[in-house]
Coordinates of C-alpha atoms and ligand atoms in Angstrom, one line a residue:
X2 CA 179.9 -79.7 54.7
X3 CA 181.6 -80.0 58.1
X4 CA 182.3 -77.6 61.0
X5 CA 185.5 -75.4 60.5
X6 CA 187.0 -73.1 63.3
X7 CA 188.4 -69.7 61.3
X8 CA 191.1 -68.4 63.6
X9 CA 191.4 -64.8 63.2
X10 CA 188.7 -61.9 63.1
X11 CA 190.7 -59.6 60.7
X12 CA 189.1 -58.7 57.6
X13 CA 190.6 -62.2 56.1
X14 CA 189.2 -64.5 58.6
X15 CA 185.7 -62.8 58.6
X16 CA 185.4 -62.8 54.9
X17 CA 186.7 -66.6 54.5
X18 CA 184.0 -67.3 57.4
X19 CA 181.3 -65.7 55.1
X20 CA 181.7 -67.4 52.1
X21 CA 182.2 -71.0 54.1
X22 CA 178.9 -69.9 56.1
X23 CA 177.4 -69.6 52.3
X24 CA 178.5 -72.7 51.0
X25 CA 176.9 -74.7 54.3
X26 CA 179.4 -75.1 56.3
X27 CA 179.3 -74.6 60.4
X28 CA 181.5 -71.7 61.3
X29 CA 182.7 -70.6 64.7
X30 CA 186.0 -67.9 64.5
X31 CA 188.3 -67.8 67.7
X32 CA 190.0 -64.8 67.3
X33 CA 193.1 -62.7 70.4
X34 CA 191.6 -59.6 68.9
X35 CA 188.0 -58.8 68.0
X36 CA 187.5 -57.2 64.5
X37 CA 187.5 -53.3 65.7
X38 CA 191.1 -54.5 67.4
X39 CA 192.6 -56.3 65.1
X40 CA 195.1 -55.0 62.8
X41 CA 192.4 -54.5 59.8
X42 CA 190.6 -51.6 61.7
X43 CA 193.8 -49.5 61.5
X44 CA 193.8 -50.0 57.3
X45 CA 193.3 -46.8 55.1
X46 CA 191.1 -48.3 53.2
X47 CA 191.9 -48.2 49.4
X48 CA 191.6 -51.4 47.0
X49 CA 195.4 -51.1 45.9
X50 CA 197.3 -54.5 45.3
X51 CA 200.4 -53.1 47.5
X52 CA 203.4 -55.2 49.0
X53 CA 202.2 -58.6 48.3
X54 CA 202.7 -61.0 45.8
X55 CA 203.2 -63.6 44.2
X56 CA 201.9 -60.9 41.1
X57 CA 199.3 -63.6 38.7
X58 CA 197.4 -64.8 42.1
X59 CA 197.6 -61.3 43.7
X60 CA 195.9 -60.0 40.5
X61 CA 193.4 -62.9 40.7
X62 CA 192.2 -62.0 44.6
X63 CA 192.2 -58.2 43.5
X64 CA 190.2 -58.5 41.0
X65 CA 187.2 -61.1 42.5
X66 CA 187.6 -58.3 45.6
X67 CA 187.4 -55.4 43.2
X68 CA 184.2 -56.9 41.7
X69 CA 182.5 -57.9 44.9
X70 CA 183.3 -54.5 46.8
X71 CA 181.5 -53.1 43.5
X72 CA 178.6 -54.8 44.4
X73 CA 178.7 -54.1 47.8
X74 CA 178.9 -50.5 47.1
X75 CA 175.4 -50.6 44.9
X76 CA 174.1 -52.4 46.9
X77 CA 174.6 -52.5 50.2
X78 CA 175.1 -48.7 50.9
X79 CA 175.5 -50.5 55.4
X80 CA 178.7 -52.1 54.3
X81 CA 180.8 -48.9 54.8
X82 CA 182.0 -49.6 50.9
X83 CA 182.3 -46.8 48.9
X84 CA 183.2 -46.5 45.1
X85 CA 185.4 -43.3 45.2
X86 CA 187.7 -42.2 42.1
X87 CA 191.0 -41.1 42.9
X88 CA 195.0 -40.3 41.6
X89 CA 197.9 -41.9 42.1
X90 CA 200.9 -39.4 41.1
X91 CA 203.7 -40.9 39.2
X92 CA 207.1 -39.1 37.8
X93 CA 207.2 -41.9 35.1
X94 CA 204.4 -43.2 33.1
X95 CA 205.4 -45.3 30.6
X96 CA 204.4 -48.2 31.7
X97 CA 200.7 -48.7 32.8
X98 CA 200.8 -50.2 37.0
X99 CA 200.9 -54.1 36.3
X100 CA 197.3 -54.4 38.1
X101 CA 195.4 -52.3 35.8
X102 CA 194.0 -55.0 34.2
X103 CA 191.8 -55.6 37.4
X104 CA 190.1 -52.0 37.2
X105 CA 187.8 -50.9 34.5
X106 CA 188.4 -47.3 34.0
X107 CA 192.2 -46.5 34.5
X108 CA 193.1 -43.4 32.6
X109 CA 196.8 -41.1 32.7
X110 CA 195.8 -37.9 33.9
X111 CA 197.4 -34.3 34.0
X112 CA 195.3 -33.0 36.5
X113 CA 197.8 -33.4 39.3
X114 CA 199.6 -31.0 41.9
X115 CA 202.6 -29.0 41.6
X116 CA 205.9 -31.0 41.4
X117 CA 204.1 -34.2 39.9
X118 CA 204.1 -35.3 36.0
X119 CA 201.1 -36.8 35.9
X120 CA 199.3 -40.0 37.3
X121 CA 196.8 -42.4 36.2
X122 CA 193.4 -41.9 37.7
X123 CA 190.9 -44.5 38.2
X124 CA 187.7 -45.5 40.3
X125 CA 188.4 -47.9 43.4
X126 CA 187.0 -49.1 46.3
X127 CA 187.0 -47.6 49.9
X128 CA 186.0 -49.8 52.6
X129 CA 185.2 -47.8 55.7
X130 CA 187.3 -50.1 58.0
X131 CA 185.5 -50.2 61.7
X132 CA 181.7 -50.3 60.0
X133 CA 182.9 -52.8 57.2
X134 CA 184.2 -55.2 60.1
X135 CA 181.3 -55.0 62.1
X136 CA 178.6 -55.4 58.7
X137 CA 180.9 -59.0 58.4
X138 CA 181.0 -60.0 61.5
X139 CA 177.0 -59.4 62.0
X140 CA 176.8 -61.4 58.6
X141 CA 178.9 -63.9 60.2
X142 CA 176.3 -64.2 63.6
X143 CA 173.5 -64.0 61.3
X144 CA 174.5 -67.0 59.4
X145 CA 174.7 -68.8 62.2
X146 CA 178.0 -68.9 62.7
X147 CA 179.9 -67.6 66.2
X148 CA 182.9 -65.2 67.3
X149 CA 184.7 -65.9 70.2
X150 CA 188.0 -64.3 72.1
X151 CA 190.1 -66.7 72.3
X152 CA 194.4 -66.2 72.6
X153 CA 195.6 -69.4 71.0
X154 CA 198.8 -70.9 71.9
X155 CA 198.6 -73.7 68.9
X156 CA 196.3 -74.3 66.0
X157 CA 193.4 -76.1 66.9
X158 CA 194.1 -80.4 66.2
X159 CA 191.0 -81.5 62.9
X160 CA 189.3 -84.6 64.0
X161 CA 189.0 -86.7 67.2
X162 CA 186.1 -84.9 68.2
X163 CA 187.3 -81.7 67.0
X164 CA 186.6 -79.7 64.1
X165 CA 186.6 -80.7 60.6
X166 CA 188.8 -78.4 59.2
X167 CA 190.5 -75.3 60.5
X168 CA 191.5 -72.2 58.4
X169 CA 194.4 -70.3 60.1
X170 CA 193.9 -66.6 59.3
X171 CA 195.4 -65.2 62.4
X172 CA 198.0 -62.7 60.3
X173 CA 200.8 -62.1 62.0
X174 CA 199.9 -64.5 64.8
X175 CA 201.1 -67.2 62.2
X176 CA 204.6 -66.4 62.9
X177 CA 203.4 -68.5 65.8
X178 CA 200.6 -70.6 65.2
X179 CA 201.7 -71.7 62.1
X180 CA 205.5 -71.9 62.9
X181 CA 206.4 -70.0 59.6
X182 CA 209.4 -67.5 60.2
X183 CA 209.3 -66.1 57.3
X184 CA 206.0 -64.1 58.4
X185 CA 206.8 -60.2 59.9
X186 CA 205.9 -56.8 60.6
X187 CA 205.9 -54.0 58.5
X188 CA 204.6 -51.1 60.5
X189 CA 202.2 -47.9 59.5
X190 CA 201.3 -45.1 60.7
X191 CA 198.5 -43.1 59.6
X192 CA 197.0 -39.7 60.9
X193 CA 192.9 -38.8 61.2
X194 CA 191.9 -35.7 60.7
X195 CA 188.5 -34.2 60.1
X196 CA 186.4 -34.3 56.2
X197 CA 187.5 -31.1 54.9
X198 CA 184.8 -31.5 51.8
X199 CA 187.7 -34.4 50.2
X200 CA 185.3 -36.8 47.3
X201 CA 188.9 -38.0 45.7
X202 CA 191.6 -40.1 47.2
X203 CA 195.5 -39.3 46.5
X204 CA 198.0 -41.8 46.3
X205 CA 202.2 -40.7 46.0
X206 CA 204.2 -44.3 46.0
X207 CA 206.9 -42.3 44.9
X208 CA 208.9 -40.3 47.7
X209 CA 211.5 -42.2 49.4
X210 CA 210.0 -41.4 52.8
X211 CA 207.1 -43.8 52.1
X212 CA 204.1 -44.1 50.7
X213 CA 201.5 -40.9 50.7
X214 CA 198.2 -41.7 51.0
X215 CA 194.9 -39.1 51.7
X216 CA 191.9 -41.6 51.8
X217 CA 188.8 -39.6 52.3
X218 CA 185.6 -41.3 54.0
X219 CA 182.3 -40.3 55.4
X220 CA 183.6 -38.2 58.6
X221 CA 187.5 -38.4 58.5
X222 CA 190.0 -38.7 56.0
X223 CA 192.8 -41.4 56.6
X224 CA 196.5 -39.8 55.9
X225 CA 199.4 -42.3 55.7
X226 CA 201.5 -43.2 55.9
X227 CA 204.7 -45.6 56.6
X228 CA 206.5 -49.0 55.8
X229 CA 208.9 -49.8 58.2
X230 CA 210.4 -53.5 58.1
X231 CA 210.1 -55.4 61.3
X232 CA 209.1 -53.1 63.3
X233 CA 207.0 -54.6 66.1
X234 CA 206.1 -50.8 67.7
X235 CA 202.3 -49.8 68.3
X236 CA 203.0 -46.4 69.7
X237 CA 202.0 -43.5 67.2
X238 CA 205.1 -41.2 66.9
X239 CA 204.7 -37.3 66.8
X240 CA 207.4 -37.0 64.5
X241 CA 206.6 -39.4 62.2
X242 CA 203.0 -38.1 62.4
X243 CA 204.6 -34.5 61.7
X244 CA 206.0 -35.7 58.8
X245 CA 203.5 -37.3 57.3
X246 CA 201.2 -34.4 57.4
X247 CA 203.8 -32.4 55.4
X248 CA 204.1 -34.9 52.6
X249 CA 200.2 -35.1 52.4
X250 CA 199.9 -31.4 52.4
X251 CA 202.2 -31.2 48.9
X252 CA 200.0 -33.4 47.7
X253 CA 196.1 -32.4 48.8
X254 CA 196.9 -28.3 49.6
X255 CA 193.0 -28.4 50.9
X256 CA 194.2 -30.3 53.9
X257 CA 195.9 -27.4 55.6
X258 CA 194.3 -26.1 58.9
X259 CA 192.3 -29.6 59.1
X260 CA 192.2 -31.0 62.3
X261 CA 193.6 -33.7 63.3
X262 CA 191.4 -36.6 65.1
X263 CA 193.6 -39.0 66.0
X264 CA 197.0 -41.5 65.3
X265 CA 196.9 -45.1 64.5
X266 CA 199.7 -47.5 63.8
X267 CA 199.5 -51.2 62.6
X268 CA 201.7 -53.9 61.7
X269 CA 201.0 -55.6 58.3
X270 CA 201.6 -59.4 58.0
X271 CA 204.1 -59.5 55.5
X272 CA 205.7 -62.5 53.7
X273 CA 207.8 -62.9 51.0
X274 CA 204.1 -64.5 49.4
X275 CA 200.6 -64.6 50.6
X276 CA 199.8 -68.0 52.0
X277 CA 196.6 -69.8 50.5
X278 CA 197.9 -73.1 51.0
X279 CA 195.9 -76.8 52.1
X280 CA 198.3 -79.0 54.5
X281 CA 196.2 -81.9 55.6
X282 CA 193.1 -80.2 57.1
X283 CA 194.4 -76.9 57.7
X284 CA 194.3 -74.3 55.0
X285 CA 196.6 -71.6 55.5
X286 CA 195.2 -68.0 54.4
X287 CA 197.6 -64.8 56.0
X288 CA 200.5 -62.7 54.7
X289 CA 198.7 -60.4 53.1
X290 CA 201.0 -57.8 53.9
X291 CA 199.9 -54.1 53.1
X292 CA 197.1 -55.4 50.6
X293 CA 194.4 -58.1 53.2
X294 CA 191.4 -55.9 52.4
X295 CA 192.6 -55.9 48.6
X296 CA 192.9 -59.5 48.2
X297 CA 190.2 -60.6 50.8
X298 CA 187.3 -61.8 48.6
X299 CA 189.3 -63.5 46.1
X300 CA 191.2 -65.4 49.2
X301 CA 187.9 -66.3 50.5
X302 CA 186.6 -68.1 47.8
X303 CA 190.1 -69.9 46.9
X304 CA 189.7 -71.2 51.0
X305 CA 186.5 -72.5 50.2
X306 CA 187.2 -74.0 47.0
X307 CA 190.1 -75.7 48.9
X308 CA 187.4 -77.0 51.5
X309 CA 185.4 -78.1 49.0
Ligands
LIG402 C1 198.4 -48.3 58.2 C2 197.9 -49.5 57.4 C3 197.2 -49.1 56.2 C4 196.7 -50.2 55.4 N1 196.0 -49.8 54.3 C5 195.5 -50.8 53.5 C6 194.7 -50.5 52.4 O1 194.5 -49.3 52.1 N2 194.2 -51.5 51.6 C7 194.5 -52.8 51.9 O2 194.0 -53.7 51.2 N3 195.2 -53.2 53.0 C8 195.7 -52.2 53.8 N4 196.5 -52.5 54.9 C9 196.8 -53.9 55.1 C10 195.7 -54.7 55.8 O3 195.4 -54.0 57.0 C11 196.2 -56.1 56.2 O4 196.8 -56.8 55.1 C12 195.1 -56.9 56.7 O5 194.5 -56.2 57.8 C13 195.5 -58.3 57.2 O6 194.3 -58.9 57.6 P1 194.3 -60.2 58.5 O7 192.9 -60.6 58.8 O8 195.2 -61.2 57.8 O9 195.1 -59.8 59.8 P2 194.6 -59.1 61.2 O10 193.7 -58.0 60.9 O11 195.9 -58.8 61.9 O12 193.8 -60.2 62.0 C14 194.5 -61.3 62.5 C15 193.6 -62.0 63.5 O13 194.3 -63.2 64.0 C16 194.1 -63.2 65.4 N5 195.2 -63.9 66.0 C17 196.6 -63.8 65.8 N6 197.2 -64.6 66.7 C18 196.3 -65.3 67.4 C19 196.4 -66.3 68.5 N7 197.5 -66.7 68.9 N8 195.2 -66.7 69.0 C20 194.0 -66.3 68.5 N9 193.9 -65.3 67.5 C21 195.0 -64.9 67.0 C22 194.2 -61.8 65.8 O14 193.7 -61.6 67.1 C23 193.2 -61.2 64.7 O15 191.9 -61.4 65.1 C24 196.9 -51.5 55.7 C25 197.6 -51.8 56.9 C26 198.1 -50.8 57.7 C27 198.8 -51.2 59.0

C-alpha cells in the first residue's frame, strides 16, 4: 500500500481512485478540470462499448462496468445510475452486436419506427453524468482521499520523496503528459431538451450523419449526437444542433415541440486502443474514446491489479 497521485478527475480517474482508496492505498487526484468540467460531464450517458477497442479487453471492462452499474442502480438509488431498457435500430440483423455477450437480456425487436427493420432491444445502464461525478468524487473525500486543481505541465516523478505510484488518467491531456501522439479528439455535440414523459432510450448507429442517440434521464433527455475526427472545437453549433434534432425526431416522433435546455460539445480521447498499460511506476489508463463511462469499472480494477 503506498500513496498514488490519480491525475485526472474524469469519470476514469475518479473511479480508479475509488477502487485504489478500497484496496488501502493513499489517494490524492490533481486534476486542470474538476469532475462537473471535465469532458465526462458532457457524456449521454448509455453503457454502449462505442469507438474503442482493442474488442476482448473492451468486452472485459464492459462487462465488470455493466455489472457494477447494476449494482449501483439497486442499490444506491444517490449514484444517478439508472437501469433503463432501450432500442438500438439496425437495417441488418444478422449478426447479433459483438458485445452482447456482456448484457443479459438482448432480444431483436420489431417494435421500431417507421423507416427501420428492426433492432435488438435490451436493458442498459444510464449514469446521470453531473450527479454520478459528484457521488465519486464525495466517495473519493470520504475515503480519505483528496481532489485538487492542478494544470500539469509533466507527470508527476514516483519516488525521491514523491509519490509511490502515479496513475495518469488525464484523457486527452495525455497527448501531453504522456507524450503519446497517437491520442486525439473526436468531437460531440449533443442537444438538452426537457423529459417529455421518455422511460426508453433510442440508439440509430446507422445514418451516415452520425450516431443518433435520445438518452432520457430524470429531468432532461440527452440528444446526440456527432463524431467528428480531430476536431479540437468546444463551441455548440446551431446547425449541427438543427440537424441533430431532425434525425432524433425520425426516430422518437414524441420529441416534437420539446424544449430545448441547452447545447454541449466534448471531445473524446480517442486512440487507436485504450491504454491500461504499467511503465515503471506509472500506469497509464486514457483513450477511452466515446466508451470512458462504459469501460470505467473494469479499467479501475485492472489499475489496481497493476498496483498491486
Ligand atoms: C457527446 C459525448 C457523449 C458521450 N457519450 C458516452 C456514453 O453514452 N457512454 C460512454 O461510455 N461514454 C460516452 N462518451 C465518452 C466519455 O465521455 C469519455 O470516454 C470519458 O469521459 C473519458 O473520461 P476520462 O476520465 O478519460 O477523460 P476526461 O473526462 O476528459 O477527464 C480527463 C481529466 O484529466 C485532466 N487533465 C488533462 N490534462 C491535464 C493536465 N495537463 N494537468 C492536470 N490535469 C489534466 C482533465 O482536467 C480532466 O480532469 C461521450 C463523450 C461525448 C463527448
Amino acid at each position: 500500500m503506498g500513496r498514488v497521485i490519480v491525475v485526472g478527475a474524469g469519470v476514469i480517474g475518479l473511479s480508479c481512485a475509488v477502487r485504489l482508496l478500497d484496496a488501502g492505498h493513499r489517494v490524492d487526484v490533481l486534476a486542470r478540470e474538476l469532475p462537473r468540467e471535465t469532458t465526462s460531464a458532457t457524456a449521454a450517458a448509455i453503457w454502449y462499448p462505442y469507438r474503442a477497442s482493442p474488442p476482448e479487453r473492451v468486452l472485459a471492462w464492459s462487462r465488470t462496468s455493466y455489472d457494477v452499474f447494476a449494482g449501483l442502480a439497486a442499490e444506491r438509488p444517490d449514484s444517478g445510475v439508472v437501469l433503463r431498457e432501450g432500442t438500438e435500430v439496425a437495417r441488418d440483423r444478422d449478426e447479433k452486436p459483438w458485445w452482447s455477450d456482456a448484457v443479459p437480456d438482448l432480444h431483436e425487436t420489431l417494435d421500431v419506427p417507421a423507416g427501420y427493420d428492426g433492432g435488438w432491444a435490451f436493458t442498459a445502464p444510464v449514469v446521470e453524468m453531473p450527479v454520478y461525478l459528484d457521488w465519486l468524487a464525495a466517495r473519493v473525500l470520504e475515503a480519505g482521499g483528496s481532489i485538487t486543481r492542478l494544470n500539469l505541465h509533466g507527470l508527476p516523478r514516483p519516488g525521491d520523496g514523491g509519490p509511490d505510484a502515479v496513475v495518469d488518467c488525464s484523457g486527452l491531456g495525455a497527448k501531453f503528459l504522456a507524450e503519446d501522439p497517437s491520442v486525439h479528439p473526436v468531437q460531440g455535440q449533443v442537444v438538452l431538451v426537457e423529459q417529455v414523459g421518455l422511460e426508453r432510450w433510442w440508439l440509430d448507429g446507422t445514418a451516415e450523419e452520425g450516431p443518433t442517440y435520445v438518452v432520457p434521464r430524470t429531468h432532461d433527455i440527452v440528444i446526440g449526437g456527432t463524431d467528428v475526427e480531430g476536431e479540437w472545437s468546444r463551441t455548440p453549433s446551431r446547425d449541427v444542433a438543427a440537424a441533430i434534432l431532425r434525425r432524433a425526431l425520425r426516430l422518437v416522433p414524441a420529441l416534437a415541440g420539446a424544449e430545448v435546455l441547452g447545447h454541449k460539445v466534448g471531445l473524446r480521447p480517442a486512440r487507436t486502443q485504450v491504454r491500461v498499460e504499467k511503465v515503471g511506476d506509472v500506469v497509464h489508463c486514457y483513450g477511452h474514446g466515446g466508451a470512458g463511462v462504459t469501460l470505467s469499472w473494469g479499467c479501475a480494477d485492472e489499475v489496481t491489479g497493476l498496483l498491486g
